[in-house]
Short mmCIF file of C-alpha atoms in Angstrom, two decimals:
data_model
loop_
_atom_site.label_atom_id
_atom_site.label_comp_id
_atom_site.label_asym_id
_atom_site.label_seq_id
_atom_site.Cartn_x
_atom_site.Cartn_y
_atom_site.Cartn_z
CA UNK W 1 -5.63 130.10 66.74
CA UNK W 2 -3.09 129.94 64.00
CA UNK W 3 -4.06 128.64 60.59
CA UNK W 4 -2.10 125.79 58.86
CA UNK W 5 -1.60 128.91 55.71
CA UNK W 6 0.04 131.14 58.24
CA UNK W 7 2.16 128.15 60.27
CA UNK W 8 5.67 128.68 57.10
CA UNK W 9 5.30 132.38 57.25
CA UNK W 10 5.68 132.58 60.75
CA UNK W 11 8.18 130.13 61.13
CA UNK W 12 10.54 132.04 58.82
CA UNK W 13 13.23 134.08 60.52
CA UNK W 14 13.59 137.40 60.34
CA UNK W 15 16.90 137.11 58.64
CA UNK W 16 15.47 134.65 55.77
CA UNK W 17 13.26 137.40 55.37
CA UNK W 18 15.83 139.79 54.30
CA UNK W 19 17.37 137.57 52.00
CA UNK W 20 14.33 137.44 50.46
CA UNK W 21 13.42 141.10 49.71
CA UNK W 22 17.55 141.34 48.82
CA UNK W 23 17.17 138.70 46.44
CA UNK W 24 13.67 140.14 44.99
CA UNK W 25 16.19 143.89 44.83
CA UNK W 26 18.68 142.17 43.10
CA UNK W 27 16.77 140.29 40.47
CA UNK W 28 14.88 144.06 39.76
CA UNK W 29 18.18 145.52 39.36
CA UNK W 30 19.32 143.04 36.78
CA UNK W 31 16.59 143.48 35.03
CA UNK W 32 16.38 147.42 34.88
CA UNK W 33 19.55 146.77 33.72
CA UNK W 34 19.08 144.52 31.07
CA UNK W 35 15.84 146.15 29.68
CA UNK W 36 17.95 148.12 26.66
CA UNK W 37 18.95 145.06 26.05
CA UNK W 38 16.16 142.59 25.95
CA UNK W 39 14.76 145.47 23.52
CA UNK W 40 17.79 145.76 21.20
CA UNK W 41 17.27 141.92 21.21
CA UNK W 42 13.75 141.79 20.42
CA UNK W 43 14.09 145.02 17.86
CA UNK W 44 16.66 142.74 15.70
CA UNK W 45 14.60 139.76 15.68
CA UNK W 46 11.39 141.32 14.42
CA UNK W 47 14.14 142.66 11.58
CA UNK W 48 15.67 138.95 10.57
CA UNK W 49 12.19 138.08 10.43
CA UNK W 50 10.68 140.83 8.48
CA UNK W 51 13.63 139.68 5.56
CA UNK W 52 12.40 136.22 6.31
CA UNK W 53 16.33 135.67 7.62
CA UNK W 54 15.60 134.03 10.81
CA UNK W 55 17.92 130.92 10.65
CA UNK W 56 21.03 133.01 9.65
CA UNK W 57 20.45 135.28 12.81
CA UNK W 58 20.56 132.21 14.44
CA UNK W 59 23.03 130.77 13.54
CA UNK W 60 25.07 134.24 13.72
CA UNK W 61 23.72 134.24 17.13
CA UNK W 62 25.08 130.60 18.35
CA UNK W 63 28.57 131.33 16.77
CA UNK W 64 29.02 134.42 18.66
CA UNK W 65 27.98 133.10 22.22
CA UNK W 66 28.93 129.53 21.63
CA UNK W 67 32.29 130.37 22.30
CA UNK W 68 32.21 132.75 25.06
CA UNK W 69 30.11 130.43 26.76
CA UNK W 70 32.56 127.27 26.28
CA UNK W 71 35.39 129.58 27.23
CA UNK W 72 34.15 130.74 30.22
CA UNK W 73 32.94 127.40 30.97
CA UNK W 74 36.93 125.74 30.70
CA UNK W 75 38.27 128.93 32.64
CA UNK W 76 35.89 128.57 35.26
CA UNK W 77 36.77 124.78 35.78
CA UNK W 78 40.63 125.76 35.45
CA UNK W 79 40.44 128.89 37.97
CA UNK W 80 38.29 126.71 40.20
CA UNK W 81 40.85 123.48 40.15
CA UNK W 82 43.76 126.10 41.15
CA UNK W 83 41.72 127.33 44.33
CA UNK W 84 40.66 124.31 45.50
CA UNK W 85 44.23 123.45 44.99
CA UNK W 86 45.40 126.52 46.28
CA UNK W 87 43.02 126.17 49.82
CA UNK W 88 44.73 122.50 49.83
CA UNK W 89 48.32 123.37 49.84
CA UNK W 90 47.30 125.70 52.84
CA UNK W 91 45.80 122.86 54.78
CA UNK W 92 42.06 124.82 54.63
CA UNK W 93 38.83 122.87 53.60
CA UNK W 94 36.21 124.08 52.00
CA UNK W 95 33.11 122.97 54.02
CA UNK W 96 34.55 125.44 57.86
CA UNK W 97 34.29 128.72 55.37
CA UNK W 98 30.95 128.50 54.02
CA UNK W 99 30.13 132.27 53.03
CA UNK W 100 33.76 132.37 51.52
CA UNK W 101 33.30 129.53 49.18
CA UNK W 102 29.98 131.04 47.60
CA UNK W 103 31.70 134.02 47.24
CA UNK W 104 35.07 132.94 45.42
CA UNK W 105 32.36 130.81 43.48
CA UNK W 106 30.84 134.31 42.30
CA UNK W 107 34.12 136.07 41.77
CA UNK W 108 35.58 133.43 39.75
CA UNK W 109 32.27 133.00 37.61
CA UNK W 110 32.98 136.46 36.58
CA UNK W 111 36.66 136.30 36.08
CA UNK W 112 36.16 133.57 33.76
CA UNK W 113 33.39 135.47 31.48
CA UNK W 114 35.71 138.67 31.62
CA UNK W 115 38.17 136.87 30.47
CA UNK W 116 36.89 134.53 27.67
CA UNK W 117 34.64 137.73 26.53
CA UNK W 118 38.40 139.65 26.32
CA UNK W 119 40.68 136.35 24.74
CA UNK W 120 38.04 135.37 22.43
CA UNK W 121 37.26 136.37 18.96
CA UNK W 122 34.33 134.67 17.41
CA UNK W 123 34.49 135.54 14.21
CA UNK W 124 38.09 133.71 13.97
CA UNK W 125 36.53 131.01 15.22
CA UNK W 126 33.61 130.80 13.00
CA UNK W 127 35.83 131.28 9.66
CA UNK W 128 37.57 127.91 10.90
CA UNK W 129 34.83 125.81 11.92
CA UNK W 130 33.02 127.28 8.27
CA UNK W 131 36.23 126.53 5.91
CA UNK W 132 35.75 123.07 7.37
CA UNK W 133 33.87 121.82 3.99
CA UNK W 134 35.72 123.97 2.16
CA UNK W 135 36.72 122.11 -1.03
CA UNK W 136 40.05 123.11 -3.32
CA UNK W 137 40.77 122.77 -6.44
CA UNK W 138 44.04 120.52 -7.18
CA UNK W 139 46.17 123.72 -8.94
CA UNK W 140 45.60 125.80 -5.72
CA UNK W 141 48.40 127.86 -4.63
CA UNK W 142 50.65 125.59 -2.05
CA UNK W 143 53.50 127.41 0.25
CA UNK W 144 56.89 126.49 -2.03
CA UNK W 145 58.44 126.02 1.98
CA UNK W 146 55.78 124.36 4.27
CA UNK W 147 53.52 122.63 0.96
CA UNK W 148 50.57 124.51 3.44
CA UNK W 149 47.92 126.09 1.54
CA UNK W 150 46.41 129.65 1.45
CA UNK W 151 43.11 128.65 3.45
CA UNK W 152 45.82 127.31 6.17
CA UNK W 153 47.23 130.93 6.81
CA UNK W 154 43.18 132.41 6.18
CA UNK W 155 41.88 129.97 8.57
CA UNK W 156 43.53 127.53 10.52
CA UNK W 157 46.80 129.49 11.73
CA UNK W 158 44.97 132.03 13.20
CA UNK W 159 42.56 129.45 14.66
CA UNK W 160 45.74 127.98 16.57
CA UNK W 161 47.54 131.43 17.34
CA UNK W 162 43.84 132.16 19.36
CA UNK W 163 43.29 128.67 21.16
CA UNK W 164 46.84 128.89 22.34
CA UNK W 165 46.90 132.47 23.48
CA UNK W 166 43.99 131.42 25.05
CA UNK W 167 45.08 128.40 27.03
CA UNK W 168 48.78 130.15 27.91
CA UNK W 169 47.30 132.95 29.24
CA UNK W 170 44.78 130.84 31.50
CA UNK W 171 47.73 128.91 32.44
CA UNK W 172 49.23 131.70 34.09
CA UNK W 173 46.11 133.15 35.53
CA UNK W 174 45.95 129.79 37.37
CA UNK W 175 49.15 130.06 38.72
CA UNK W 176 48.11 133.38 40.65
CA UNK W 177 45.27 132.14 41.52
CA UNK W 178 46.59 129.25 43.09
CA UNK W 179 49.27 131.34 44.36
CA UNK W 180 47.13 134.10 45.90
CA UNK W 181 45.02 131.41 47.60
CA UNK W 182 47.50 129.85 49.64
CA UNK W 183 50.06 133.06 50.69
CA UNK W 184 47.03 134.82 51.28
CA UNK W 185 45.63 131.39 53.61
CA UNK W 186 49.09 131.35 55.28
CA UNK W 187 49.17 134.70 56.17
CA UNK W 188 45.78 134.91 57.11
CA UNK W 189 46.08 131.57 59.53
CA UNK W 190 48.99 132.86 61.06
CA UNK W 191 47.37 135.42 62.64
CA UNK W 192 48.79 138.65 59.72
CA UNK W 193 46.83 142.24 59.31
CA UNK W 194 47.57 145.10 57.26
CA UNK W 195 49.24 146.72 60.15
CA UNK W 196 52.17 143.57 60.76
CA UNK W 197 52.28 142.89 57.22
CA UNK W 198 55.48 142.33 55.99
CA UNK W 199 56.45 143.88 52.53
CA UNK W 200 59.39 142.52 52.21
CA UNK W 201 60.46 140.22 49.02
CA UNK W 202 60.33 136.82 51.23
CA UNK W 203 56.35 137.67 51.82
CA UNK W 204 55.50 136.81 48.34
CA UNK W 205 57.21 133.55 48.65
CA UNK W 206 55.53 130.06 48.74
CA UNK W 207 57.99 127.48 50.24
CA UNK W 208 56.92 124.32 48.78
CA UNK W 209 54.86 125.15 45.69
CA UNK W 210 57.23 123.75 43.18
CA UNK W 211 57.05 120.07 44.78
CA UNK W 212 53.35 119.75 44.01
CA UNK W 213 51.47 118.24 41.47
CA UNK W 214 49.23 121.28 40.32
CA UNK W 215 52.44 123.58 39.45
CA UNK W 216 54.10 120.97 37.52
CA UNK W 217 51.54 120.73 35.49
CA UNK W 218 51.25 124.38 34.59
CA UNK W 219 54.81 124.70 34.40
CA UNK W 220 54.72 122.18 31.08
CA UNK W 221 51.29 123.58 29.54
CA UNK W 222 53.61 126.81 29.84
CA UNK W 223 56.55 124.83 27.78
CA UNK W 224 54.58 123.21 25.49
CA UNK W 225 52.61 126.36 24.82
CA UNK W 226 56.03 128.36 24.29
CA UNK W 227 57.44 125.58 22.26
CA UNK W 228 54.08 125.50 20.38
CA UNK W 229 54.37 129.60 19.78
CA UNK W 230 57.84 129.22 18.58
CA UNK W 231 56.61 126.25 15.56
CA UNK W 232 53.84 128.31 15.40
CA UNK W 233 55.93 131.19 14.26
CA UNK W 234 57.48 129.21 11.25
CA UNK W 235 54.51 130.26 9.48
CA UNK W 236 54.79 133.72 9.35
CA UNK W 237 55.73 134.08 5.91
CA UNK W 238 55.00 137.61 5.31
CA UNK W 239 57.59 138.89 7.19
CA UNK W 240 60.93 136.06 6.45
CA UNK W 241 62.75 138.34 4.15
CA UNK W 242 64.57 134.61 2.68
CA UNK W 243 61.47 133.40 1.83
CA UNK W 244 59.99 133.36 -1.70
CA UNK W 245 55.92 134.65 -0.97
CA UNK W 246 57.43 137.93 0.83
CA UNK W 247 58.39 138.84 -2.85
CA UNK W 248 55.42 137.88 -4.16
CA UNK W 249 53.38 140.20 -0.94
CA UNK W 250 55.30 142.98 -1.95
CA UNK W 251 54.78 142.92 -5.76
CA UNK W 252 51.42 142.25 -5.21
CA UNK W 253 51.19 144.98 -2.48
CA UNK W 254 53.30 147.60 -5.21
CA UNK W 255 50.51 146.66 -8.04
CA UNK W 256 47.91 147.25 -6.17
CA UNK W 257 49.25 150.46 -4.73
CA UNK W 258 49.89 152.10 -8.37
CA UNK W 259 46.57 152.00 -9.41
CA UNK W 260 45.43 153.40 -6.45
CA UNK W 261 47.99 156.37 -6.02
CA UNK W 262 46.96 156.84 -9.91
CA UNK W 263 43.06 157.30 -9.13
CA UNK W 264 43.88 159.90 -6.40
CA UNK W 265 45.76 161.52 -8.71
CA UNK W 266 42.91 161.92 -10.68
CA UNK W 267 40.70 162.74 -8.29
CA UNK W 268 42.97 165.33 -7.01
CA UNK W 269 43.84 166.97 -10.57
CA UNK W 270 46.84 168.51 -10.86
CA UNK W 271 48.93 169.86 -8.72
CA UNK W 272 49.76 174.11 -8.26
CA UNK W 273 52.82 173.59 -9.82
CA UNK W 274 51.84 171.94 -13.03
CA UNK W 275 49.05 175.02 -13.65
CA UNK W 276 51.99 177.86 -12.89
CA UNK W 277 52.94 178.66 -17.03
CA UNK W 278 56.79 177.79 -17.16
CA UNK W 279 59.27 181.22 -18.14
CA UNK W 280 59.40 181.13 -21.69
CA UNK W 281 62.49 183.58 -21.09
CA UNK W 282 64.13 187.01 -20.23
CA UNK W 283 61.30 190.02 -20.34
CA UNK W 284 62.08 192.39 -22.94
#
């Protein structure tokens, strides 16, 4: 007679089973592989506490994955908006390829924290959000063009340079996405294999695409990121030779070269030639 304990184990499947003991592998993989770092981790918090710095390692902490994570989080949503988009335009729904949907899920999980982990730098990012308070006195030096102050170039321009490298370069990655998703639908419904594929130029066109909705609106992030990148590039003031601060970078850039060439000179002593004694004439 079978006990009420035994009655779920036995009414598992043998295939549930094996996703079980996969999942259990899996899970022991990840952490093997994360045990250097869990002790790195653990090694630099018994530091910050030893100098009694715990807050600042936290906060250090939050402004380095803060935005990874946010980024990741916005290129997920866009990548997954251009393949459900993608899978529409090819007339495929989601719910008839089950096992293909969790696995785009996965692969564009990790596309998205490649490539925030790659665009984003965090320390540009925390040097804008911590000149936010940042208080100037009223004789601070001002731009004689733009009236823009320094902390604007320290701070905020490259702030803007990274958000919109960020969201032109996701703008484009959509676009393949959404383009790879429904050429490779269309080929795939119409019956195509590696052996009848076509390599031909009119392959890797998508009839249509233009007309909807989801291109259009890359196709003006794109302009307005361009047209952004070109105001964007007013600013570059160290490189305008008409303007009046490129002076002023290389003077500065001249002073503080002399001293420096004048210490290695120093340092150096002098040179062979000055030790040779100069001829004081004809030998006799």
């Amino acid at each position: 007679m079978v006990s009420r304990n035994d009655w779920p184990f036995q009414c598992m499947r043998g295939s549930q089973i094996r996703n079980l003991i996969l999942l259990a592998l899996l899970l022991a993989l990840i952490l093997l592989v994360l045990t250097s770092t869990i002790a790195n981790f653990v090694i630099e918090y018994n530091w910050w506490k030893e100098v009694a710095q715990v807050g600042t390692w936290i906060s250090m902490l939050w402004y380095s994955i803060a935005p990874s994570v946010a980024g990741a989080l916005v290129a997920f949503i866009a990548l997954w908006v251009a393949h459900a988009r993608g899978l529409h335009f090819a007339g495929v729904r989601r719910g008839d390829f089950r096992l293909y949907s969790r696995l785009v899920l996965m692969g564009l999980a990790v596309v998205a924290l490649l490539f925030a982990s790659a665009s984003i730098d965090y320390w540009t990012i925390m040097r804008f959000f911590g000149s936010r308070g940042v208080t100037l006195p009223p004789a601070t030096w001002t731009d004689p063009v733009f009236s823009r102050a320094l902390p604007f170039y320290l701070f905020d321009l490259p702030f803007y340079s990274e958000l919109l490298g960020f969201v032109f370069v996701l703008a484009i990655l959509c676009a393949l996405v959404f383009w790879a998703t429904a050429r490779g639908w269309q080929l795939w419904l119409r019956g195509g294999s590696l052996r009848t594929f076509d390599l031909g130029p009119h392959a890797l066109l998508l009839p249509g695409a233009t007309r909807t909705s989801f291109v259009r609106v890359i196709a003006v992030i794109l302009l307005l990121g361009f047209a952004t990148w070109v105001f964007l590039g007013n600013y570059d003031i160290t490189e305008r030779p008409d303007h009046r601060s490129s002076a002023q970078c290389r003077s500065l850039q001249a002073s503080a070269a002399l001293p420096r060439r004048n210490s290695d000179g120093l340092l150096r002593g002098p040179s062979r030639k000055s030790q040779r004694p100069k001829p004081s004439g004809r030998r006799r």
